[in-house]
């Protein structure tokens, strides 16, 4: 199918044209990051208004870049949740309006399902597989047996990994969102300079916790203030990154051993992280597991990733009804019930 995909769950307005859930003909992302940076985080009201301003031009550009006319579209895939309700409503209403006007089906997709399948745009992965999703709002381990068939094995009990990165950056005086900058500075630092905690490392579950790590960084900076750029700041970033990657890779290893998985997908904005990419590569090599991590441009929020599950759902008769609403919270495990 030739799909238009739309993403407006947080602070990127994105649209893409994708054929058969595989060929990305265009992908346009308009980021609001610079606007929200001034406030140190995403301001929901501003996000909704910016989506409203940007969505029509972003969709028009996606169609132009793909050389596709509105009348050629065969369906629309759009993020239904989780995310900021007001932001979601902008993309969701537009998707419904296009579907009604063009008399084509549309489907509301879970934002994390999009992240999960982003690597399919490069190379499809055989089911079943284990997935580690690490983003600004999620740190989850899923067992995936098919589209829509997800079982949560573990999750963060407090902050998500990306949130921890952004908070660590904020404590050190960097602009929001600082995750990528912490990663860059970590590459020039000594990961063994400071011994930071590894929360829940040996608690016997597959859950994560990152709030204690953030507190440790706060205490360290209170004791020894850092300047940026500087060696001490680089060392703190490197030690923080090593602690996060140690916990993520230990829990992923436990999940692989527990499930007997032979394939691992790592996805979400934090999958851009250089330390995580190399520790997952080393882990999979050690265990003989096939690893899929999308290229960095597909890890962060984009619309093309939604077209992978979107195409599956629309071509298997799972279009959404026009009465469907957005949802700020949405458990991935409940998707399977809505498909039966
Ligand atoms: O998936 P995403 O684009 O949006 C959400 O769905 O949350 O993830 C954004 C998160 C932010 O917290 C950002 O700081 C983090 O991903 N991030 C990184 C890196 N690049 C983005 N964190 C660590 N290292 C990176 N290289
Ligand atoms: Zn995301």
Coordinates of C-alpha atoms and ligand atoms in Angstrom, one line a residue:
X1 CA 0.0 0.0 0.0
X2 CA 1.1 3.6 -0.5
X3 CA 0.8 5.2 2.9
X4 CA 1.0 8.7 4.3
X5 CA 2.4 8.5 7.9
X6 CA 2.0 11.3 10.5
X7 CA 3.7 11.7 13.9
X8 CA 2.9 14.5 16.4
X9 CA 3.2 12.8 19.8
X10 CA 5.7 15.2 21.3
X11 CA 8.0 17.8 19.8
X12 CA 8.6 16.7 16.2
X13 CA 6.0 17.3 13.5
X14 CA 6.7 14.5 11.0
X15 CA 5.2 13.1 7.8
X16 CA 6.4 10.3 5.4
X17 CA 5.3 8.6 2.3
X18 CA 6.1 4.8 2.5
X19 CA 5.3 2.1 0.0
X20 CA 4.5 -1.5 1.3
X21 CA 5.7 -0.7 4.8
X22 CA 9.3 -0.8 3.4
X23 CA 10.3 1.8 0.8
X24 CA 10.6 5.3 2.2
X25 CA 9.8 7.7 -0.6
X26 CA 10.1 10.7 1.6
X27 CA 10.4 11.5 5.3
X28 CA 10.1 15.1 6.6
X29 CA 10.7 16.0 10.3
X30 CA 10.2 19.5 11.6
X31 CA 11.7 19.7 15.1
X32 CA 10.5 22.1 17.9
X33 CA 13.5 21.3 20.0
X34 CA 15.0 24.9 19.8
X35 CA 11.6 26.4 20.9
X36 CA 11.3 24.2 24.0
X37 CA 15.0 24.4 24.9
X38 CA 14.3 27.9 26.2
X39 CA 11.9 26.4 28.9
X40 CA 14.2 23.4 29.8
X41 CA 11.6 20.9 28.6
X42 CA 8.6 20.4 26.3
X43 CA 5.7 22.8 27.0
X44 CA 2.6 20.9 25.9
X45 CA 0.5 23.9 24.9
X46 CA 3.3 25.3 22.7
X47 CA 3.9 21.9 21.2
X48 CA 0.2 21.6 20.1
X49 CA 0.2 25.0 18.5
X50 CA 3.5 24.4 16.7
X51 CA 2.1 21.1 15.3
X52 CA -0.9 23.0 14.1
X53 CA 1.3 25.5 12.3
X54 CA 3.7 22.9 10.8
X55 CA 1.6 19.9 9.9
X56 CA 0.1 21.0 6.6
X57 CA 3.4 22.3 5.2
X58 CA 5.2 19.1 6.5
X59 CA 2.6 16.8 4.8
X60 CA 2.7 18.9 1.6
X61 CA 6.5 18.7 1.5
X62 CA 6.5 14.9 2.1
X63 CA 4.1 14.5 -0.8
X64 CA 6.3 16.7 -3.0
X65 CA 9.5 15.0 -2.1
X66 CA 8.0 11.6 -2.9
X67 CA 6.5 12.9 -6.1
X68 CA 3.1 11.5 -5.0
X69 CA -0.3 13.2 -5.3
X70 CA -2.9 13.1 -2.5
X71 CA -5.2 11.1 -4.8
X72 CA -2.6 8.3 -5.0
X73 CA -2.6 7.6 -1.3
X74 CA -4.1 4.3 -0.2
X75 CA -4.1 4.8 3.6
X76 CA -2.9 6.8 6.5
X77 CA -0.9 5.6 9.6
X78 CA -0.8 8.0 12.5
X79 CA 0.4 8.0 16.1
X80 CA -2.5 7.5 18.4
X81 CA -0.5 7.5 21.7
X82 CA 1.2 7.6 24.1
X83 CA 2.2 11.2 24.2
X84 CA 0.9 14.7 24.9
X85 CA -2.9 14.6 24.2
X86 CA -3.1 18.0 22.6
X87 CA -0.1 17.3 20.4
X88 CA -1.5 13.8 19.4
X89 CA -4.9 15.3 18.5
X90 CA -3.4 17.6 15.8
X91 CA -1.9 14.7 13.8
X92 CA -4.8 12.3 14.6
X93 CA -7.5 14.8 13.4
X94 CA -5.5 15.5 10.3
X95 CA -5.2 11.8 9.5
X96 CA -8.9 11.3 10.0
X97 CA -9.7 14.3 7.8
X98 CA -7.5 13.1 5.0
X99 CA -9.0 9.6 5.3
X100 CA -12.6 10.9 5.1
X101 CA -11.8 13.3 2.2
X102 CA -9.9 10.7 0.2
X103 CA -12.2 7.8 1.1
X104 CA -9.2 5.7 2.3
X105 CA -8.6 3.8 5.6
X106 CA -6.5 5.1 8.4
X107 CA -5.0 3.4 11.5
X108 CA -3.9 4.7 14.9
X109 CA -0.5 3.2 15.8
X110 CA 1.3 3.0 19.1
X111 CA 4.3 5.4 19.1
X112 CA 6.6 2.7 20.5
X113 CA 5.4 0.2 17.9
X114 CA 6.8 2.6 15.4
X115 CA 10.2 2.7 17.1
X116 CA 10.2 -1.1 17.4
X117 CA 9.8 -1.5 13.7
X118 CA 12.1 1.3 12.5
X119 CA 14.8 -1.1 11.7
X120 CA 12.5 -3.0 9.3
X121 CA 12.8 0.0 7.0
X122 CA 16.4 -1.2 6.5
X123 CA 16.0 -4.9 6.8
X124 CA 13.0 -6.9 8.2
X125 CA 13.7 -9.0 11.3
X126 CA 12.2 -12.5 11.7
X127 CA 9.7 -13.0 14.5
X128 CA 10.0 -13.7 17.4
X129 CA 12.6 -11.3 18.8
X130 CA 13.5 -9.5 22.0
X131 CA 13.3 -5.6 21.9
X132 CA 14.9 -3.0 24.1
X133 CA 13.1 0.4 23.6
X134 CA 15.0 3.3 25.0
X135 CA 13.6 6.8 24.5
X136 CA 12.7 9.9 26.4
X137 CA 9.6 8.3 27.9
X138 CA 10.3 4.5 27.7
X139 CA 12.9 2.0 28.8
X140 CA 11.1 -1.3 28.1
X141 CA 12.1 -4.9 27.3
X142 CA 9.5 -6.6 25.1
X143 CA 9.1 -10.1 23.7
X144 CA 7.7 -9.6 20.2
X145 CA 6.0 -12.5 18.4
X146 CA 4.2 -10.6 15.6
X147 CA 2.8 -7.2 14.7
X148 CA 0.6 -6.3 17.7
X149 CA 1.8 -9.2 19.8
X150 CA 3.9 -7.7 22.6
X151 CA 4.7 -8.9 26.1
X152 CA 6.4 -6.5 28.5
X153 CA 9.2 -8.4 30.3
X154 CA 10.7 -5.4 32.1
X155 CA 10.4 -1.6 32.3
X156 CA 11.7 1.4 34.2
X157 CA 10.1 1.9 37.6
X158 CA 11.0 5.7 37.5
X159 CA 12.9 7.7 34.9
X160 CA 13.4 6.5 31.3
X161 CA 17.0 6.2 30.1
X162 CA 16.6 9.3 27.8
X163 CA 15.0 11.2 30.6
X164 CA 18.0 10.3 32.9
X165 CA 20.4 11.5 30.2
X166 CA 18.5 14.8 29.8
X167 CA 18.4 15.3 33.6
X168 CA 22.1 14.6 33.9
X169 CA 22.8 17.1 31.2
X170 CA 20.5 19.7 32.9
X171 CA 22.3 19.2 36.2
X172 CA 25.6 19.9 34.4
X173 CA 24.2 23.1 32.9
X174 CA 23.6 21.9 29.3
X175 CA 20.6 22.9 27.2
X176 CA 17.6 20.6 26.8
X177 CA 17.6 17.8 25.5
X178 CA 21.2 17.1 26.4
X179 CA 21.3 13.3 25.8
X180 CA 23.3 13.5 22.6
X181 CA 25.7 16.1 24.0
X182 CA 26.4 13.9 27.1
X183 CA 27.2 11.1 24.6
X184 CA 29.6 13.3 22.7
X185 CA 31.4 14.4 25.8
X186 CA 31.5 10.9 27.2
X187 CA 33.6 9.9 24.2
X188 CA 36.5 12.1 25.4
X189 CA 36.2 11.1 29.1
X190 CA 37.4 8.3 31.4
X191 CA 34.4 5.9 32.1
X192 CA 36.2 4.7 35.3
X193 CA 36.9 8.2 36.7
X194 CA 33.8 7.9 39.0
X195 CA 32.1 5.0 40.5
X196 CA 28.4 5.7 40.0
X197 CA 25.5 3.3 41.2
X198 CA 24.0 0.6 39.0
X199 CA 20.4 0.6 40.2
X200 CA 18.5 -2.7 40.3
X201 CA 21.5 -4.5 38.7
X202 CA 21.1 -7.6 40.7
X203 CA 17.5 -7.5 41.9
X204 CA 16.4 -10.6 39.9
X205 CA 13.9 -8.7 37.8
X206 CA 14.1 -7.2 34.3
X207 CA 13.1 -3.8 35.6
X208 CA 15.2 -0.6 35.4
X209 CA 15.6 2.4 37.7
X210 CA 17.5 5.5 36.8
X211 CA 16.5 8.1 39.4
X212 CA 19.2 7.1 41.9
X213 CA 21.8 7.6 39.2
X214 CA 20.5 11.1 38.5
X215 CA 20.7 11.8 42.3
X216 CA 24.4 10.5 42.3
X217 CA 25.2 12.9 39.5
X218 CA 23.5 15.8 41.4
X219 CA 25.5 15.0 44.5
X220 CA 28.8 14.7 42.5
X221 CA 28.2 18.1 40.9
X222 CA 27.3 19.7 44.2
X223 CA 30.6 18.4 45.7
X224 CA 32.7 19.1 42.6
X225 CA 31.1 21.7 40.2
X226 CA 32.0 21.0 36.6
X227 CA 32.7 23.5 33.7
X228 CA 31.9 22.8 30.1
X229 CA 34.0 22.1 28.2
X230 CA 36.3 20.4 30.6
X231 CA 38.0 17.2 31.6
X232 CA 35.9 16.7 34.8
X233 CA 32.7 17.2 32.8
X234 CA 33.8 14.6 30.2
X235 CA 34.7 12.1 32.9
X236 CA 31.4 12.6 34.6
X237 CA 29.6 12.0 31.3
X238 CA 31.7 8.9 30.5
X239 CA 31.1 7.5 34.0
X240 CA 27.4 8.1 33.7
X241 CA 27.2 6.6 30.3
X242 CA 29.1 3.5 31.5
X243 CA 26.6 3.0 34.4
X244 CA 23.6 3.4 32.1
X245 CA 25.0 1.0 29.4
X246 CA 26.1 -1.5 32.1
X247 CA 22.6 -1.8 33.5
X248 CA 20.9 -1.8 30.0
X249 CA 23.2 -4.5 28.7
X250 CA 23.1 -6.7 31.9
X251 CA 19.2 -6.7 31.9
X252 CA 19.1 -7.3 28.2
X253 CA 21.5 -10.2 28.6
X254 CA 19.2 -11.7 31.4
X255 CA 16.2 -11.3 29.1
X256 CA 17.9 -13.0 26.2
X257 CA 18.9 -15.9 28.5
X258 CA 15.4 -16.1 30.1
X259 CA 13.6 -16.1 26.7
X260 CA 16.2 -18.0 24.6
X261 CA 15.8 -15.2 22.0
X262 CA 18.1 -15.4 19.0
X263 CA 17.3 -11.9 17.7
X264 CA 17.5 -8.5 19.5
X265 CA 16.1 -5.2 18.3
X266 CA 17.3 -2.0 20.0
X267 CA 15.2 1.1 19.2
X268 CA 14.2 4.6 20.3
X269 CA 16.1 7.9 20.5
X270 CA 18.7 6.6 23.0
X271 CA 19.6 3.8 20.5
X272 CA 21.6 6.6 18.8
X273 CA 24.0 6.5 21.8
X274 CA 27.5 5.4 20.9
X275 CA 28.1 3.6 24.2
X276 CA 24.9 1.6 23.9
X277 CA 25.5 0.7 20.3
X278 CA 28.9 -0.7 21.1
X279 CA 27.8 -2.5 24.3
X280 CA 24.9 -4.1 22.5
X281 CA 27.1 -5.2 19.6
X282 CA 29.6 -6.8 22.1
X283 CA 26.7 -8.5 24.0
X284 CA 25.2 -10.0 20.9
X285 CA 28.5 -11.1 19.6
X286 CA 29.2 -12.9 22.9
X287 CA 25.8 -14.6 23.0
X288 CA 25.6 -15.3 19.2
X289 CA 22.4 -13.2 18.9
X290 CA 21.5 -11.3 15.7
X291 CA 21.3 -7.6 16.4
X292 CA 19.3 -4.9 14.7
X293 CA 19.7 -1.2 15.6
X294 CA 18.4 1.3 13.0
X295 CA 20.7 3.9 11.7
X296 CA 20.7 7.0 13.9
X297 CA 18.3 9.0 11.6
X298 CA 15.7 6.3 12.1
X299 CA 16.2 6.0 15.9
X300 CA 14.6 9.4 16.9
X301 CA 11.0 10.4 16.3
X302 CA 10.0 10.2 12.7
X303 CA 6.8 9.3 10.7
X304 CA 8.3 6.6 8.4
X305 CA 8.6 4.1 11.2
X306 CA 4.8 4.2 11.8
X307 CA 4.2 3.0 8.2
X308 CA 5.7 -0.5 9.0
X309 CA 3.0 -1.6 11.5
X310 CA 0.5 0.7 9.8
X311 CA 0.9 -1.1 6.5
X312 CA 0.5 -4.5 8.2
X313 CA -2.7 -3.4 10.1
X314 CA -4.3 -1.8 7.0
X315 CA -3.5 -4.7 4.7
X316 CA -4.8 -7.2 7.4
X317 CA -8.2 -5.5 7.9
X318 CA -7.4 -3.6 11.1
X319 CA -8.3 0.0 10.0
X320 CA -9.3 2.2 12.9
X321 CA -12.9 3.5 13.3
X322 CA -13.5 7.2 12.8
X323 CA -14.8 7.3 16.4
X324 CA -11.4 6.4 17.9
X325 CA -9.7 8.9 20.2
X326 CA -6.1 9.5 21.0
X327 CA -4.6 8.2 24.3
X328 CA -1.9 9.8 26.4
X329 CA -1.1 6.4 28.0
X330 CA -1.4 3.0 26.3
X331 CA -0.1 -0.3 27.4
X332 CA 1.6 -2.2 24.5
X333 CA 0.5 -5.6 25.9
X334 CA -3.2 -4.6 25.4
X335 CA -2.8 -4.2 21.6
X336 CA -3.2 -7.9 21.0
X337 CA -6.7 -8.0 22.5
X338 CA -7.9 -5.2 20.2
X339 CA -6.7 -7.3 17.2
X340 CA -8.6 -10.5 18.0
Ligands
LIG1 O1 12.6 8.4 20.7 P1 12.9 9.9 21.0 O2 13.3 10.7 19.8 O3 11.6 10.6 21.6 C1 10.8 9.9 22.5 O4 9.9 9.1 22.0 O5 11.0 10.1 23.7 O6 14.0 10.0 22.2 C2 14.4 11.2 22.6 C3 15.4 10.9 23.7 C4 15.8 12.2 24.4 O7 15.8 12.0 25.8 C5 17.3 12.4 24.0 O8 18.1 13.1 24.8 C6 17.7 11.0 23.8 O9 16.6 10.3 23.2 N1 18.9 10.8 22.9 C7 20.1 10.4 23.4 C8 21.0 10.4 22.3 N2 20.3 10.9 21.2 C9 19.0 11.2 21.6 N3 20.5 9.9 24.6 C10 21.7 9.5 24.7 N4 22.7 9.5 23.7 C11 22.3 9.9 22.5 N5 23.2 9.9 21.5
LIG2 ZN1 9.8 8.4 20.3

